Amino acid sequence: MLLLTPGPVTTHHETRHAASQDYAPWDMQFREILARVRDRVLTLAGGGNQHTVLPLAGSGHFAVEAAIRTFVPLDGRLLVLQSGEYSSRIARLATEAGCDVATFDIGTSLVDPHALTARLRADPGISHVAIVYSETSTGRILDAPALAHTVGACGRRVLIDAISAFGALPLDVTALPMVDCVTVTANKCLEGLAGISFSVARIDRLLECQGRARSWSLDLADLYRHTLKWGSGSHRFTPSPQAIASLDVALGLLDREGGPVARLQRYTSNMTTLYEGVQSLGLRPTLPFRDQGPIVVNVLAPADPAWNLQHFVDLLKRRGFLISNFFNTAEPSFRVGCIGAIMPDDLAQAVDAMSNAMHDMGIQHRRAA
Ligand SMILES: *Cc1c(COP(=O)(O)O)cnc(C)c1O
């Protein structure tokens, strides 16, 4: 069975194998693994001695919330670039953490840097801007590094949700001094297992932001202090050792593949194969090709009374492909992930399976309304 979902993704068997044993988190050998994973993630992010990588057990939202709580001051304001479902979630996490939240609607267009600058100038209370690098709900990529420069030029700080970008899309935190924190997880483009997330954070900012988080478990400044005291392989609370050990293997596989540049190429080939394949079936993706990112493709549901997403998902699953049974686009659609340990040929076969599934469902009109 191949998962064609934008996380968790299909993993390499060597990655899964590393999870098939018990680990004692305090054991010295396990500490070495955790320390190595932190180093590798730091290197991938372009970090050096100004940054640290802090692991947090849990899904990506835990790390996003931790970044908000740790860095956004209660007398500040977080401006969220509204790119879709995941930016809305950032706004909700921040609101529930007691932050003052404002939104900047970018709609379906690319962000206009002049409009963003004007917005920041008009509201000096905004201390931070949150950017979703890859908006997983729409499949669009925002130019997070360029936007961070725009925000930095206005003297404000940046939080980047790079959860569905990291490991494939370019990132160099050393070149982005205005960024307090970049949030990533193991189970998307890094092709690891779910259960562990990371914050790539500036050390000077962590030291300035002690005691702000109003949460012990989500306080990255406290987590940093802990690693200083107890060592790089240490953990405050029980980590997710299987996910960490298998991420160590997955990161080795990423190196072997040729790093993020090679991975992005493969994902782009996956996406192109899928995009052109569904078009050849008479289906239409929600985004024009020029706006389509390499992570996930949303395809408009056929305007046929026989269409039923769960039924389609079940028929594809019988043929070896598992896609999401929900969508978060405005119009009904189905979404297909292009990331994970999968190749263009897998996507070509998935397109054949879609054709057969629609045939079995008796779908006559494949075009959306
Ligand atoms: C997957 C994802 C998250 C985190 O989702 P979890 O279910 O908490 O792991 C956050 N932001 C983006 C852009 C994502 O793709």
Short mmCIF file of C-alpha atoms and ligand atoms in Angstrom, two decimals:
data_model
loop_
_atom_site.label_atom_id
_atom_site.label_comp_id
_atom_site.label_asym_id
_atom_site.label_seq_id
_atom_site.Cartn_x
_atom_site.Cartn_y
_atom_site.Cartn_z
CA MET A 1 0.00 0.00 0.00
CA LEU A 2 1.36 3.42 -0.94
CA LEU A 3 0.24 6.48 0.99
CA LEU A 4 -0.36 9.31 -1.47
CA THR A 5 -0.97 11.83 1.29
CA PRO A 6 0.95 14.97 2.25
CA GLY A 7 2.00 13.44 5.57
CA PRO A 8 2.36 10.97 7.08
CA VAL A 9 3.97 9.63 3.93
CA THR A 10 5.12 6.34 2.49
CA THR A 11 8.45 5.53 4.12
CA HIS A 12 11.43 3.47 3.05
CA HIS A 13 11.54 -0.02 4.60
CA GLU A 14 14.88 0.77 6.26
CA THR A 15 13.24 3.76 7.95
CA ARG A 16 10.39 1.62 9.26
CA HIS A 17 12.79 -1.10 10.34
CA ALA A 18 14.56 1.26 12.77
CA ALA A 19 11.24 1.54 14.64
CA SER A 20 10.93 -2.19 15.17
CA GLN A 21 12.87 -2.30 18.43
CA ASP A 22 12.70 -0.92 21.94
CA TYR A 23 14.76 2.08 22.99
CA ALA A 24 15.45 3.49 26.43
CA PRO A 25 15.52 7.27 25.90
CA TRP A 26 18.23 7.86 28.54
CA ASP A 27 20.48 5.11 27.17
CA MET A 28 23.76 6.56 25.92
CA GLN A 29 23.38 4.99 22.49
CA PHE A 30 19.94 6.52 22.08
CA ARG A 31 21.25 9.90 23.25
CA GLU A 32 23.82 9.73 20.48
CA ILE A 33 21.05 9.16 17.96
CA LEU A 34 19.04 12.13 19.19
CA ALA A 35 22.12 14.38 19.23
CA ARG A 36 22.95 13.30 15.65
CA VAL A 37 19.40 13.92 14.44
CA ARG A 38 19.46 17.43 15.95
CA ASP A 39 22.77 18.13 14.20
CA ARG A 40 21.52 16.82 10.88
CA VAL A 41 18.33 18.87 11.00
CA LEU A 42 20.42 21.94 11.88
CA THR A 43 22.69 21.38 8.89
CA LEU A 44 19.73 20.84 6.56
CA ALA A 45 18.25 24.14 7.76
CA GLY A 46 21.50 25.96 6.99
CA GLY A 47 22.07 26.62 10.68
CA GLY A 48 25.39 27.04 12.48
CA ASN A 49 26.29 28.18 15.97
CA GLN A 50 23.58 30.88 16.06
CA HIS A 51 20.81 28.30 15.90
CA THR A 52 19.69 25.24 17.77
CA VAL A 53 17.26 22.43 16.94
CA LEU A 54 14.79 21.55 19.69
CA PRO A 55 12.82 18.30 19.48
CA LEU A 56 9.30 18.07 20.80
CA ALA A 57 7.29 14.86 20.92
CA GLY A 58 4.00 15.26 19.11
CA SER A 59 2.66 16.35 15.77
CA GLY A 60 3.58 19.51 13.92
CA HIS A 61 0.96 21.69 15.59
CA PHE A 62 2.66 21.18 18.95
CA ALA A 63 5.84 22.73 17.58
CA VAL A 64 3.91 25.56 15.91
CA GLU A 65 2.16 26.33 19.19
CA ALA A 66 5.45 26.13 21.08
CA ALA A 67 7.03 28.65 18.68
CA ILE A 68 4.10 31.05 19.08
CA ARG A 69 4.08 30.78 22.87
CA THR A 70 7.85 31.07 23.19
CA PHE A 71 8.49 34.00 20.86
CA VAL A 72 5.39 36.18 20.52
CA PRO A 73 5.23 38.52 23.53
CA LEU A 74 1.86 39.11 25.18
CA ASP A 75 2.15 42.81 24.39
CA GLY A 76 2.96 42.03 20.76
CA ARG A 77 0.75 41.02 17.89
CA LEU A 78 1.04 38.15 15.42
CA LEU A 79 0.17 38.87 11.80
CA VAL A 80 -0.72 35.65 10.03
CA LEU A 81 -0.40 35.58 6.25
CA GLN A 82 -3.71 33.92 5.39
CA SER A 83 -2.78 31.31 2.82
CA GLY A 84 -5.32 28.59 3.67
CA GLU A 85 -6.29 26.03 6.28
CA TYR A 86 -2.86 25.80 7.91
CA SER A 87 -2.50 29.55 8.36
CA SER A 88 -5.98 29.58 9.93
CA ARG A 89 -4.77 26.98 12.37
CA ILE A 90 -1.81 29.18 13.31
CA ALA A 91 -4.25 32.02 14.01
CA ARG A 92 -6.32 29.73 16.23
CA LEU A 93 -3.30 28.35 18.11
CA ALA A 94 -2.12 31.91 18.73
CA THR A 95 -5.55 33.16 19.81
CA GLU A 96 -5.93 30.31 22.28
CA ALA A 97 -2.42 31.01 23.58
CA GLY A 98 -3.66 34.50 24.47
CA CYS A 99 -1.89 36.36 21.66
CA ASP A 100 -3.31 39.29 19.80
CA VAL A 101 -3.76 38.06 16.22
CA ALA A 102 -4.25 39.92 12.96
CA THR A 103 -4.52 38.42 9.50
CA PHE A 104 -3.29 39.50 6.11
CA ASP A 105 -5.43 37.94 3.42
CA ILE A 106 -3.37 36.92 0.44
CA GLY A 107 -6.27 35.12 -1.22
CA THR A 108 -5.18 33.04 -4.14
CA SER A 109 -2.58 35.48 -5.39
CA LEU A 110 1.07 35.70 -4.51
CA VAL A 111 1.87 38.04 -1.65
CA ASP A 112 2.52 41.58 -2.80
CA PRO A 113 5.59 42.72 -0.80
CA HIS A 114 4.53 46.38 -1.08
CA ALA A 115 1.12 45.64 0.37
CA LEU A 116 2.72 43.65 3.19
CA THR A 117 5.15 46.50 3.93
CA ALA A 118 2.28 48.98 3.97
CA ARG A 119 0.32 46.78 6.36
CA LEU A 120 3.28 46.48 8.73
CA ARG A 121 3.97 50.23 8.63
CA ALA A 122 0.32 50.93 9.39
CA ASP A 123 0.37 48.69 12.46
CA PRO A 124 3.50 49.15 14.59
CA GLY A 125 1.97 46.81 17.20
CA ILE A 126 2.70 43.80 15.00
CA SER A 127 5.78 42.13 16.46
CA HIS A 128 5.74 38.91 14.45
CA VAL A 129 4.58 37.60 11.11
CA ALA A 130 3.73 33.92 10.60
CA ILE A 131 4.34 32.42 7.16
CA VAL A 132 3.34 28.95 5.95
CA TYR A 133 6.07 28.01 3.49
CA SER A 134 4.08 25.26 1.77
CA GLU A 135 0.31 25.68 2.25
CA THR A 136 -0.67 22.05 2.33
CA SER A 137 -4.40 22.75 1.94
CA THR A 138 -4.05 24.44 -1.44
CA GLY A 139 -0.76 23.00 -2.72
CA ARG A 140 0.72 26.46 -3.19
CA ILE A 141 4.24 27.46 -2.17
CA LEU A 142 4.86 30.89 -0.66
CA ASP A 143 8.30 32.38 -1.14
CA ALA A 144 8.92 32.30 2.59
CA PRO A 145 12.56 33.50 2.44
CA ALA A 146 11.66 36.54 0.29
CA LEU A 147 8.65 37.36 2.49
CA ALA A 148 10.84 37.07 5.58
CA HIS A 149 13.16 39.69 4.08
CA THR A 150 10.20 42.02 3.51
CA VAL A 151 9.13 41.58 7.13
CA GLY A 152 12.69 41.94 8.41
CA ALA A 153 13.11 45.21 6.49
CA CYS A 154 10.20 46.57 8.56
CA GLY A 155 11.95 45.57 11.76
CA ARG A 156 9.57 42.74 12.67
CA ARG A 157 10.27 39.10 13.53
CA VAL A 158 9.18 36.02 11.59
CA LEU A 159 7.92 32.52 12.42
CA ILE A 160 7.95 30.04 9.53
CA ASP A 161 5.81 26.89 9.39
CA ALA A 162 7.98 24.81 7.06
CA ILE A 163 6.28 21.56 8.02
CA SER A 164 5.39 20.39 4.54
CA ALA A 165 8.41 22.10 2.95
CA PHE A 166 11.43 21.12 5.01
CA GLY A 167 13.73 18.58 3.40
CA ALA A 168 12.72 19.55 -0.14
CA LEU A 169 12.27 23.31 -0.52
CA PRO A 170 15.33 25.50 0.00
CA LEU A 171 16.01 26.97 3.43
CA ASP A 172 19.02 28.75 4.89
CA VAL A 173 18.26 30.12 8.33
CA THR A 174 21.69 31.75 8.61
CA ALA A 175 20.68 34.06 5.75
CA LEU A 176 17.39 34.88 7.54
CA PRO A 177 18.35 36.64 10.80
CA MET A 178 14.81 38.04 11.17
CA VAL A 179 13.41 34.53 11.64
CA ASP A 180 13.01 33.49 15.27
CA CYS A 181 11.94 29.95 14.55
CA VAL A 182 11.25 27.49 11.74
CA THR A 183 8.97 24.57 12.53
CA VAL A 184 9.41 21.14 10.93
CA THR A 185 8.27 17.55 11.43
CA ALA A 186 9.71 14.13 10.70
CA ASN A 187 6.84 12.69 8.70
CA LYS A 188 6.57 14.86 5.59
CA CYS A 189 9.43 15.65 3.18
CA LEU A 190 11.97 14.12 5.57
CA GLU A 191 10.14 10.82 5.01
CA GLY A 192 10.32 9.72 8.64
CA LEU A 193 7.63 8.42 10.98
CA ALA A 194 5.10 10.61 12.77
CA GLY A 195 5.54 11.56 16.42
CA ILE A 196 8.36 14.07 16.56
CA SER A 197 8.58 17.72 15.57
CA PHE A 198 11.45 20.20 15.66
CA SER A 199 11.94 23.90 16.11
CA VAL A 200 14.98 25.43 14.43
CA ALA A 201 15.41 28.47 16.64
CA ARG A 202 17.79 31.38 17.10
CA ILE A 203 19.77 31.00 20.31
CA ASP A 204 19.93 34.76 21.06
CA ARG A 205 16.14 34.97 20.81
CA LEU A 206 15.64 31.90 23.00
CA LEU A 207 17.73 33.60 25.66
CA GLU A 208 15.66 36.79 25.35
CA CYS A 209 12.36 34.92 25.54
CA GLN A 210 12.73 33.07 28.83
CA GLY A 211 9.56 32.53 30.78
CA ARG A 212 7.07 33.77 28.19
CA ALA A 213 5.39 30.58 27.11
CA ARG A 214 2.74 30.21 29.86
CA SER A 215 3.29 26.47 29.35
CA TRP A 216 6.08 24.29 30.61
CA SER A 217 5.75 21.53 28.03
CA LEU A 218 5.66 23.99 25.10
CA ASP A 219 8.37 26.36 26.32
CA LEU A 220 11.23 26.20 23.81
CA ALA A 221 13.38 28.49 25.95
CA ASP A 222 13.08 26.02 28.83
CA LEU A 223 13.79 23.13 26.47
CA TYR A 224 16.92 24.93 25.30
CA ARG A 225 18.10 25.49 28.88
CA HIS A 226 17.56 21.81 29.52
CA THR A 227 19.73 20.75 26.57
CA LEU A 228 22.46 23.14 27.74
CA LYS A 229 22.43 21.60 31.17
CA TRP A 230 21.97 17.93 30.30
CA GLY A 231 23.49 17.63 26.84
CA SER A 232 22.39 17.51 23.25
CA GLY A 233 20.94 14.00 23.41
CA SER A 234 18.85 14.73 26.49
CA HIS A 235 15.09 15.18 26.71
CA ARG A 236 12.86 16.70 29.36
CA PHE A 237 9.94 14.31 28.99
CA THR A 238 9.64 10.99 27.18
CA PRO A 239 10.46 11.60 23.52
CA SER A 240 9.21 9.43 20.68
CA PRO A 241 12.30 7.21 20.43
CA GLN A 242 11.13 5.04 17.54
CA ALA A 243 10.29 8.11 15.47
CA ILE A 244 13.67 9.66 16.32
CA ALA A 245 15.66 6.51 15.53
CA SER A 246 13.87 6.03 12.22
CA LEU A 247 14.34 9.70 11.36
CA ASP A 248 18.09 9.16 11.79
CA VAL A 249 17.86 6.49 9.08
CA ALA A 250 15.57 8.64 6.91
CA LEU A 251 18.04 11.53 7.10
CA GLY A 252 20.78 9.18 5.91
CA LEU A 253 18.58 8.23 2.96
CA LEU A 254 18.05 11.92 2.19
CA ASP A 255 21.82 12.40 2.05
CA ARG A 256 22.17 9.36 -0.18
CA GLU A 257 19.53 10.74 -2.53
CA GLY A 258 21.51 13.95 -2.95
CA GLY A 259 19.89 16.16 -0.31
CA PRO A 260 16.92 18.52 -0.64
CA VAL A 261 17.82 19.55 -4.22
CA ALA A 262 17.50 15.97 -5.50
CA ARG A 263 14.43 15.38 -3.37
CA LEU A 264 12.71 18.46 -4.74
CA GLN A 265 13.45 17.25 -8.27
CA ARG A 266 11.88 13.88 -7.55
CA TYR A 267 8.81 15.45 -5.94
CA THR A 268 8.47 17.85 -8.87
CA SER A 269 8.57 14.88 -11.28
CA ASN A 270 5.99 13.10 -9.11
CA MET A 271 3.74 16.16 -9.19
CA THR A 272 4.14 16.69 -12.95
CA THR A 273 3.36 13.03 -13.68
CA LEU A 274 0.26 13.25 -11.53
CA TYR A 275 -0.86 16.66 -12.79
CA GLU A 276 -0.56 15.71 -16.45
CA GLY A 277 -1.98 12.25 -15.75
CA VAL A 278 -5.21 13.50 -14.17
CA GLN A 279 -5.57 16.05 -16.97
CA SER A 280 -5.30 13.23 -19.49
CA LEU A 281 -8.20 11.54 -17.67
CA GLY A 282 -10.32 14.64 -18.26
CA LEU A 283 -9.98 15.86 -14.65
CA ARG A 284 -8.90 19.35 -13.65
CA PRO A 285 -6.56 20.28 -10.78
CA THR A 286 -7.66 23.24 -8.64
CA LEU A 287 -4.51 25.26 -9.37
CA PRO A 288 -3.15 26.31 -12.76
CA PHE A 289 0.13 24.53 -13.40
CA ARG A 290 2.22 27.68 -12.85
CA ASP A 291 0.88 27.99 -9.27
CA GLN A 292 1.08 24.29 -8.46
CA GLY A 293 3.66 23.37 -5.81
CA PRO A 294 5.41 19.98 -5.70
CA ILE A 295 3.91 18.74 -2.42
CA VAL A 296 0.22 18.05 -2.98
CA VAL A 297 -2.20 18.32 -5.91
CA ASN A 298 -5.91 18.98 -5.36
CA VAL A 299 -8.07 17.68 -8.17
CA LEU A 300 -11.62 18.99 -8.66
CA ALA A 301 -14.26 16.33 -8.08
CA PRO A 302 -16.09 15.24 -11.25
CA ALA A 303 -19.49 16.88 -11.69
CA ASP A 304 -21.23 13.53 -11.88
CA PRO A 305 -23.98 12.30 -9.54
CA ALA A 306 -22.05 9.03 -9.16
CA TRP A 307 -19.12 10.85 -7.51
CA ASN A 308 -18.54 9.90 -3.88
CA LEU A 309 -15.18 10.66 -2.32
CA GLN A 310 -15.16 7.83 0.22
CA HIS A 311 -16.18 5.33 -2.44
CA PHE A 312 -13.39 6.58 -4.72
CA VAL A 313 -10.89 6.35 -1.84
CA ASP A 314 -12.01 2.78 -1.08
CA LEU A 315 -11.65 1.71 -4.72
CA LEU A 316 -8.18 3.24 -4.95
CA LYS A 317 -7.18 1.57 -1.70
CA ARG A 318 -8.17 -1.79 -3.14
CA ARG A 319 -5.72 -1.03 -5.94
CA GLY A 320 -2.89 -0.21 -3.52
CA PHE A 321 -3.12 3.59 -3.21
CA LEU A 322 -4.38 5.44 -0.17
CA ILE A 323 -5.41 9.09 -0.57
CA SER A 324 -7.10 11.43 1.91
CA ASN A 325 -10.85 11.02 2.39
CA PHE A 326 -11.34 14.75 2.99
CA PHE A 327 -10.54 17.96 1.19
CA ASN A 328 -9.97 21.49 2.39
CA THR A 329 -10.49 23.45 -0.78
CA ALA A 330 -13.57 25.63 -1.37
CA GLU A 331 -14.91 23.36 -4.11
CA PRO A 332 -15.21 19.58 -3.70
CA SER A 333 -11.92 17.97 -4.64
CA PHE A 334 -9.66 15.06 -3.83
CA ARG A 335 -6.08 15.56 -2.80
CA VAL A 336 -3.07 13.51 -3.76
CA GLY A 337 0.29 13.84 -2.04
CA CYS A 338 3.44 13.82 -4.17
CA ILE A 339 5.87 13.38 -1.28
CA GLY A 340 7.29 10.34 0.49
CA ALA A 341 9.32 7.36 -0.70
CA ILE A 342 7.49 7.22 -4.03
CA MET A 343 8.59 7.65 -7.64
CA PRO A 344 6.99 9.16 -10.77
CA ASP A 345 6.12 5.65 -11.93
CA ASP A 346 4.05 5.14 -8.75
CA LEU A 347 2.06 8.26 -9.60
CA ALA A 348 1.55 7.04 -13.18
CA GLN A 349 0.11 3.81 -11.80
CA ALA A 350 -2.04 5.76 -9.37
CA VAL A 351 -3.49 7.70 -12.31
CA ASP A 352 -4.39 4.38 -14.01
CA ALA A 353 -6.00 3.24 -10.77
CA MET A 354 -8.03 6.49 -10.66
CA SER A 355 -9.24 5.89 -14.19
CA ASN A 356 -10.34 2.35 -13.31
CA ALA A 357 -11.94 3.47 -10.05
CA MET A 358 -14.00 6.13 -11.85
CA HIS A 359 -15.01 3.56 -14.43
CA ASP A 360 -16.16 1.20 -11.67
CA MET A 361 -18.16 4.02 -10.11
CA GLY A 362 -19.93 4.64 -13.41
CA ILE A 363 -18.69 8.21 -13.70
CA GLN A 364 -19.53 9.69 -17.11
CA HIS A 365 -18.59 13.34 -16.59
CA ARG A 366 -15.08 13.74 -15.28
CA ARG A 367 -15.03 17.51 -15.59
CA ALA A 368 -15.89 19.61 -12.58
CA ALA A 369 -19.00 21.81 -12.79
C1 LIG B 1 1.11 18.82 8.38
C2 LIG B 1 1.18 20.28 8.62
C3 LIG B 1 1.15 20.83 9.91
C4 LIG B 1 1.07 19.99 11.16
O1 LIG B 1 0.13 19.03 11.14
P1 LIG B 1 0.12 17.91 12.28
O2 LIG B 1 -1.09 17.12 11.92
O3 LIG B 1 0.01 18.59 13.58
O4 LIG B 1 1.42 17.17 12.16
C5 LIG B 1 1.27 22.19 10.05
N1 LIG B 1 1.43 22.98 8.99
C6 LIG B 1 1.48 22.50 7.74
C7 LIG B 1 1.69 23.45 6.61
C8 LIG B 1 1.36 21.14 7.51
O5 LIG B 1 1.41 20.66 6.26
#
